[in-house]
mmCIF file of C-alpha atoms in Angstrom:
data_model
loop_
_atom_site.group_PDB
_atom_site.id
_atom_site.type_symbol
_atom_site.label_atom_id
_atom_site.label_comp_id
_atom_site.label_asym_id
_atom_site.label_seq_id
_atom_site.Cartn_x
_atom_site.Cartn_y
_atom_site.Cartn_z
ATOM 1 C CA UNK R 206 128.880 -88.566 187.876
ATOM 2 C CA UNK R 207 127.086 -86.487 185.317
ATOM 3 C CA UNK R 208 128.005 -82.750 185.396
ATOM 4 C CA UNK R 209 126.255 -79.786 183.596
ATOM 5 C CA UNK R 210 127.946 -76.169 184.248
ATOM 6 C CA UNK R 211 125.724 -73.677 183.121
ATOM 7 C CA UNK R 212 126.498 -69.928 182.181
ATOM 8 C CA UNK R 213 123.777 -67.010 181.648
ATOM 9 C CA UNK R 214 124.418 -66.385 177.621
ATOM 10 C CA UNK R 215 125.325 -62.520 177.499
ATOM 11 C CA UNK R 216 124.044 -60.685 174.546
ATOM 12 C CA UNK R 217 124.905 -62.124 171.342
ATOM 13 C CA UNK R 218 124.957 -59.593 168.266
ATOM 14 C CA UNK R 219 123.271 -60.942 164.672
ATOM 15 C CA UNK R 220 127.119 -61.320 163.264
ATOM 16 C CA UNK R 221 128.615 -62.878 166.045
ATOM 17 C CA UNK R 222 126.083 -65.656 165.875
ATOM 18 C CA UNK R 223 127.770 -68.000 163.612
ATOM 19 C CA UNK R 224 130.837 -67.823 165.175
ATOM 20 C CA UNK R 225 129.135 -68.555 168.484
ATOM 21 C CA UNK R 226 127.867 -71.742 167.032
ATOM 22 C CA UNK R 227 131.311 -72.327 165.602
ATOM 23 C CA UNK R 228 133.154 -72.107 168.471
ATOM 24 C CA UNK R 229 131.059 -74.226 170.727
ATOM 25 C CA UNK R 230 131.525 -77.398 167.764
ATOM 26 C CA UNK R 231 135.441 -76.747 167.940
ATOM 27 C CA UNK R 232 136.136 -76.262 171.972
ATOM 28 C CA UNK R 233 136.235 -79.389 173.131
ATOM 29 C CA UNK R 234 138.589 -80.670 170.212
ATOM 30 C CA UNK R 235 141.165 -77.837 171.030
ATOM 31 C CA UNK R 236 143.982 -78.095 173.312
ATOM 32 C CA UNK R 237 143.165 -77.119 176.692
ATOM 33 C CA UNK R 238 145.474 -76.929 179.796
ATOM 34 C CA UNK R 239 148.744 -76.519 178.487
ATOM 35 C CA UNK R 240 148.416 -79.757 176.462
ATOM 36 C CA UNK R 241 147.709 -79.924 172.596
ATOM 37 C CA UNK R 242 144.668 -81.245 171.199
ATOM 38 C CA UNK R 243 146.061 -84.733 170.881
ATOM 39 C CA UNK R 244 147.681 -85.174 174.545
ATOM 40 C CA UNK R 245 143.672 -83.033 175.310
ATOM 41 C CA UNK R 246 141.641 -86.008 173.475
ATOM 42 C CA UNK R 247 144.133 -88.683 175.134
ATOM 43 C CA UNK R 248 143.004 -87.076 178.561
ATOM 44 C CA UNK R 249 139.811 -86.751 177.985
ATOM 45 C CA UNK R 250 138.919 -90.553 176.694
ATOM 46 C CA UNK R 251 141.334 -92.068 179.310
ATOM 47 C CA UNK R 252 139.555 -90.185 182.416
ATOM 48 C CA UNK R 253 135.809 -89.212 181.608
ATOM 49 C CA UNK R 254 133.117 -90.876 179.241
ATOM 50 C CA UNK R 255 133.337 -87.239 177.079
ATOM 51 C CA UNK R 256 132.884 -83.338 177.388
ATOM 52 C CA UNK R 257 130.974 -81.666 175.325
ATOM 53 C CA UNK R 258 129.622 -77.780 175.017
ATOM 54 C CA UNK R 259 126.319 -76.774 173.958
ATOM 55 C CA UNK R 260 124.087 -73.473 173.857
ATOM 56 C CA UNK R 261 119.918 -73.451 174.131
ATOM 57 C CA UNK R 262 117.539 -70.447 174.700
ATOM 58 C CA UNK R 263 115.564 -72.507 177.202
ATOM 59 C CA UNK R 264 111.923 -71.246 175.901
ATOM 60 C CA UNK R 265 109.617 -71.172 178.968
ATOM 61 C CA UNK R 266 106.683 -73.551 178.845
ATOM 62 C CA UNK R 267 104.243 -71.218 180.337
ATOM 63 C CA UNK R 268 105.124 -68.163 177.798
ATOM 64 C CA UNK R 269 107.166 -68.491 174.912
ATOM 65 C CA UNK R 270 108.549 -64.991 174.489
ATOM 66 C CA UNK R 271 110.328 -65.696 177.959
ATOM 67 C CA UNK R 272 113.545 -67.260 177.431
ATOM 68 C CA UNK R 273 116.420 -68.094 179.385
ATOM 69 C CA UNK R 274 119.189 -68.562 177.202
ATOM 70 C CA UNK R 275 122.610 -70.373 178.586
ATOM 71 C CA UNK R 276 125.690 -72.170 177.692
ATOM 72 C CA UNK R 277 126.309 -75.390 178.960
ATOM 73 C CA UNK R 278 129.691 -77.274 179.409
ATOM 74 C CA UNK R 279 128.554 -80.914 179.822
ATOM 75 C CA UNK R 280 130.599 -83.999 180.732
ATOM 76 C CA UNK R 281 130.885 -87.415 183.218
ATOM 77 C CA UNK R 282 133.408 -89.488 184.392
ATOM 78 C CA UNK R 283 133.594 -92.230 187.357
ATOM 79 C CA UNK R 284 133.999 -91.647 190.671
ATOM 80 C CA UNK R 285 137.417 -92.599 190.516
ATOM 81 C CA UNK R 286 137.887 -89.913 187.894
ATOM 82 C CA UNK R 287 135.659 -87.268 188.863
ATOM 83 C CA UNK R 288 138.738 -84.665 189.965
ATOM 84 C CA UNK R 289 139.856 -85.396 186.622
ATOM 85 C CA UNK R 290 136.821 -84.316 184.899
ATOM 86 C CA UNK R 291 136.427 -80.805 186.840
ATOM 87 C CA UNK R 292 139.779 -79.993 185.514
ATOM 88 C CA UNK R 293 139.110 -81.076 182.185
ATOM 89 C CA UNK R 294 135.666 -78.771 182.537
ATOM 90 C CA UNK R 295 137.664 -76.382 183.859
ATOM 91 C CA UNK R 296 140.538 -76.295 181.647
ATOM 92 C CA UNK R 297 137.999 -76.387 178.243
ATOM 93 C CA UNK R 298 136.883 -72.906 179.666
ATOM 94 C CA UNK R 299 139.277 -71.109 180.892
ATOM 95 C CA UNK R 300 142.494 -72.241 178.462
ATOM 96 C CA UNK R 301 141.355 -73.409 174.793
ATOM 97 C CA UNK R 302 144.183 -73.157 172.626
ATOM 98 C CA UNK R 303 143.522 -71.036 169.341
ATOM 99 C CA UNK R 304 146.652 -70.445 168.677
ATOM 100 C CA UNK R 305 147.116 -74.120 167.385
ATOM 101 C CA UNK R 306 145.895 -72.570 163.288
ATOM 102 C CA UNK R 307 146.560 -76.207 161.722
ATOM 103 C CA UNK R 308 143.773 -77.817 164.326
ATOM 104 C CA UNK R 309 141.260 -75.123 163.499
ATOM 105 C CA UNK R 310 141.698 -75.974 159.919
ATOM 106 C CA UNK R 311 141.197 -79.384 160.128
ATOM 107 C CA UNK R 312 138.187 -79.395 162.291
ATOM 108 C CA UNK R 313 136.300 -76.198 160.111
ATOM 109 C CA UNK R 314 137.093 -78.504 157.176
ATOM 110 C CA UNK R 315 135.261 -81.277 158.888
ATOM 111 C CA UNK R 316 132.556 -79.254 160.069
ATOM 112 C CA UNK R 317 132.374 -78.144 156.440
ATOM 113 C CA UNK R 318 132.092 -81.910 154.801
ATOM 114 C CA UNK R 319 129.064 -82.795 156.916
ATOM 115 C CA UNK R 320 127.427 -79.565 155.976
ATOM 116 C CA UNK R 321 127.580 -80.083 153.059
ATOM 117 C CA UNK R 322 126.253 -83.610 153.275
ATOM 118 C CA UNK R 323 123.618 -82.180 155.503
ATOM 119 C CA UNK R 324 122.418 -79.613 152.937
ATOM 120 C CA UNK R 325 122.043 -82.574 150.349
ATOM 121 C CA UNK R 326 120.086 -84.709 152.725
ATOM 122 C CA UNK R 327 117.956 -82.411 154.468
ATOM 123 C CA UNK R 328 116.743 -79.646 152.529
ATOM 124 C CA UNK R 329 113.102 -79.521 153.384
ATOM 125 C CA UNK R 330 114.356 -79.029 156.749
ATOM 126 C CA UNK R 331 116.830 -75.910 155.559
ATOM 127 C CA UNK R 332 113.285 -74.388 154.109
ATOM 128 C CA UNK R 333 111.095 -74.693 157.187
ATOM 129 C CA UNK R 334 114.024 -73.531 159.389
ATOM 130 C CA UNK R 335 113.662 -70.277 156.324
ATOM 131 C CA UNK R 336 110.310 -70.047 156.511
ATOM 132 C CA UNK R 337 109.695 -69.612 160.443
ATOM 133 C CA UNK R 338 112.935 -67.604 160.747
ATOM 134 C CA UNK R 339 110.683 -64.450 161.398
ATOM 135 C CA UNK R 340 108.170 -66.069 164.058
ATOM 136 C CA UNK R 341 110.512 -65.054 167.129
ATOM 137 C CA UNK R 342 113.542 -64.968 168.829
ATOM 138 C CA UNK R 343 114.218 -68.560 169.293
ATOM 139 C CA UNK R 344 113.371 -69.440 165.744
ATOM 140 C CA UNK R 345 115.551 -66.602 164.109
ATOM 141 C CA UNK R 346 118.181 -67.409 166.656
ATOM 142 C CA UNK R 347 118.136 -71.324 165.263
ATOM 143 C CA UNK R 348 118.193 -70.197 161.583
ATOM 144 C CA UNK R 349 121.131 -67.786 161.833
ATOM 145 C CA UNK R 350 122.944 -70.897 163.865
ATOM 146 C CA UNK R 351 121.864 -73.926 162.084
ATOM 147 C CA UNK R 352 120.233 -73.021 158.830
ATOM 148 C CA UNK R 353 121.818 -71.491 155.542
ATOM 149 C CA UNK R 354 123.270 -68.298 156.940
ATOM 150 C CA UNK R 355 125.657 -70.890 159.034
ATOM 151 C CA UNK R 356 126.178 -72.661 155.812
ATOM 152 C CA UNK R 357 127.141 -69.687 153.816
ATOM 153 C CA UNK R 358 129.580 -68.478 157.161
ATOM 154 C CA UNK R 359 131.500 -71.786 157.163
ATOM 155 C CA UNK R 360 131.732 -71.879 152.935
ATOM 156 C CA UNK R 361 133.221 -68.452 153.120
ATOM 157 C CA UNK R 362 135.646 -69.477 155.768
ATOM 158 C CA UNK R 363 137.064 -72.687 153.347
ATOM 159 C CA UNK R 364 136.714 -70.610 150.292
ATOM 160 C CA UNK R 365 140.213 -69.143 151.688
ATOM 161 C CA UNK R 366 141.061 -70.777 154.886
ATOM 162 C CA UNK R 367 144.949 -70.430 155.159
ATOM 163 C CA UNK R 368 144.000 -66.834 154.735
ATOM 164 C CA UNK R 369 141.276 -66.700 156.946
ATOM 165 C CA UNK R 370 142.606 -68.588 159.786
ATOM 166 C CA UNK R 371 144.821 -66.268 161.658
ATOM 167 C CA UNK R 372 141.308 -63.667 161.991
ATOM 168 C CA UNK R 373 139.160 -66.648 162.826
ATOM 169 C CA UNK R 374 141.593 -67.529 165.591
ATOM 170 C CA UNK R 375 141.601 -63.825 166.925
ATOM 171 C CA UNK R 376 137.440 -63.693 166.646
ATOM 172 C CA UNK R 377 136.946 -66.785 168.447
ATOM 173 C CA UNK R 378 139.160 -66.272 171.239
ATOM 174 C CA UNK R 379 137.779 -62.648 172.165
ATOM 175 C CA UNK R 380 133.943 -63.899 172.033
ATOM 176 C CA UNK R 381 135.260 -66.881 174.341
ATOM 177 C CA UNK R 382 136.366 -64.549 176.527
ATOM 178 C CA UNK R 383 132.765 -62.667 176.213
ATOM 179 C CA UNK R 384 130.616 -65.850 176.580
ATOM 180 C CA UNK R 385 132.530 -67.555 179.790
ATOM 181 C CA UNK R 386 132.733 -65.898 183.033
ATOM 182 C CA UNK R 387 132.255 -67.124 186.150
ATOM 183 C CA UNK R 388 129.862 -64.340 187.452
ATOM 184 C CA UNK R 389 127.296 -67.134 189.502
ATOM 185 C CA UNK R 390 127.530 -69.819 187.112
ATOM 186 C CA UNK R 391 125.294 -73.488 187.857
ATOM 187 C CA UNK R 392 126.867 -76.741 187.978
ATOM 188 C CA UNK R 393 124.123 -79.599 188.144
ATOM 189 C CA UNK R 394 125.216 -82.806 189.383
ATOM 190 C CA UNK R 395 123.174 -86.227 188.513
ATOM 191 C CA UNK R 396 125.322 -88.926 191.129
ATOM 192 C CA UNK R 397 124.158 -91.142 193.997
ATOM 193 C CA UNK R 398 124.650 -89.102 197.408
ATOM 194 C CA UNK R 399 127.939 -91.441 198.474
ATOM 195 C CA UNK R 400 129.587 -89.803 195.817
ATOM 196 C CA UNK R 401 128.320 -86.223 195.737
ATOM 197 C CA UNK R 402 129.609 -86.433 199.341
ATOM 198 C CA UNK R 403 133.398 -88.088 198.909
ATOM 199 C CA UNK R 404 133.274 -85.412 195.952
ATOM 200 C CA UNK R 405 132.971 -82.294 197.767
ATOM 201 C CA UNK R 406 136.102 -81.185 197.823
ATOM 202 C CA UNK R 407 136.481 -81.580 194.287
ATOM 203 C CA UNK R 408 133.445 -79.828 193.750
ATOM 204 C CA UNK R 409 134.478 -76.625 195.944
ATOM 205 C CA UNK R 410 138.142 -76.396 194.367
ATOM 206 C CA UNK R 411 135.754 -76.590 190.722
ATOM 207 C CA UNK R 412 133.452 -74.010 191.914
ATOM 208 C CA UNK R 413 135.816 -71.766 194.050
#
């Protein structure tokens, strides 16, 4: 079973956006559920093929300034393990752990080492990304996330990150609690219809 939970992206001011990309990169490699991030990754390899989370302004075909912009909490499993992987989905929502300051550092340290890799490598594509910032929403939104401005946000963070850690935590865990709430949310399913069926349950308890 493929599952896709889906949640209307509230509005997002111009400072908060790095920090929304940041903490979508770092919530699935947190602890979740009352287990750290190493008993979380142990769970989540032995029981479901991955989970990952994920944010897209969903530009409308038929007129580009309509957008529908939404976060997305993505993940499968087997159908053995398919209980398993609503609680994971569930528990990556509703219970990351930021307290855990020594995880943060080590993953905005990674994040850091293939920026800076990426900068070297594609910097033509750092220009373009410049250059259209101003065409529209989407575009601006996609340079303030993935361009230089995000490159400049996670540099400032390493420039001083025992220091900067404990604040980090703090602003990541109250635009969590912003971004996910389960005011109609959408979970898409991609399964054959034996096992959407032996899965109900499951998928009420998830979506109750």
């Amino acid at each position: 079973m493929y599952a896709d939970y889906i949640f209307d992206l509230p509005a997002v001011e111009e400072e908060e956006i790095p920090y929304l990309r940041l903490l979508l990169s770092v919530l699935p490699s947190l602890g979740a559920g009352g287990r750290n991030y190493t008993d979380n990754l142990e769970y989540m390899m032995s029981y479901t093929g991955g989970v990952s989370t994920s944010c897209s302004l969903f530009v409308q075909a038929t007129d580009s300034k309509k957008k529908n912009p939404a976060l997305h909490i993505r993940g499968k499993a087997l159908s053995r393990h398919v209980s398993k992987l609503f609680s994971l989905m569930r528990d990556t929502i509703e219970t990351p752990d930021f307290t855990d300051h020594k995880r943060l550092k080590e993953l905005i340290e990674q994040i850091w080492t293939g920026l800076q890799t990426k900068v070297s490598k594609n910097a033509l594509r750092y220009g373009i990304q410049l250059s259209l910032s101003g065409y529209d929403e989407a575009t601006y939104f996609g340079y303030h996330s993935s361009g230089i401005p995000y490159y400049h946000f996670i540099k400032s963070l390493v420039s001083d990150l025992n220091a900067s850690i404990p604040k980090l935590a703090m602003n990541l865990s109250k635009l969590h609690k912003k971004l996910f709430s389960f005011h109609e949310p959408h979970l898409i399913l991609t399964c054959d219809e034996k096992l959407f069926h032996s899965a109900r349950k499951e998928i009420e308890i998830f979506t109750g």
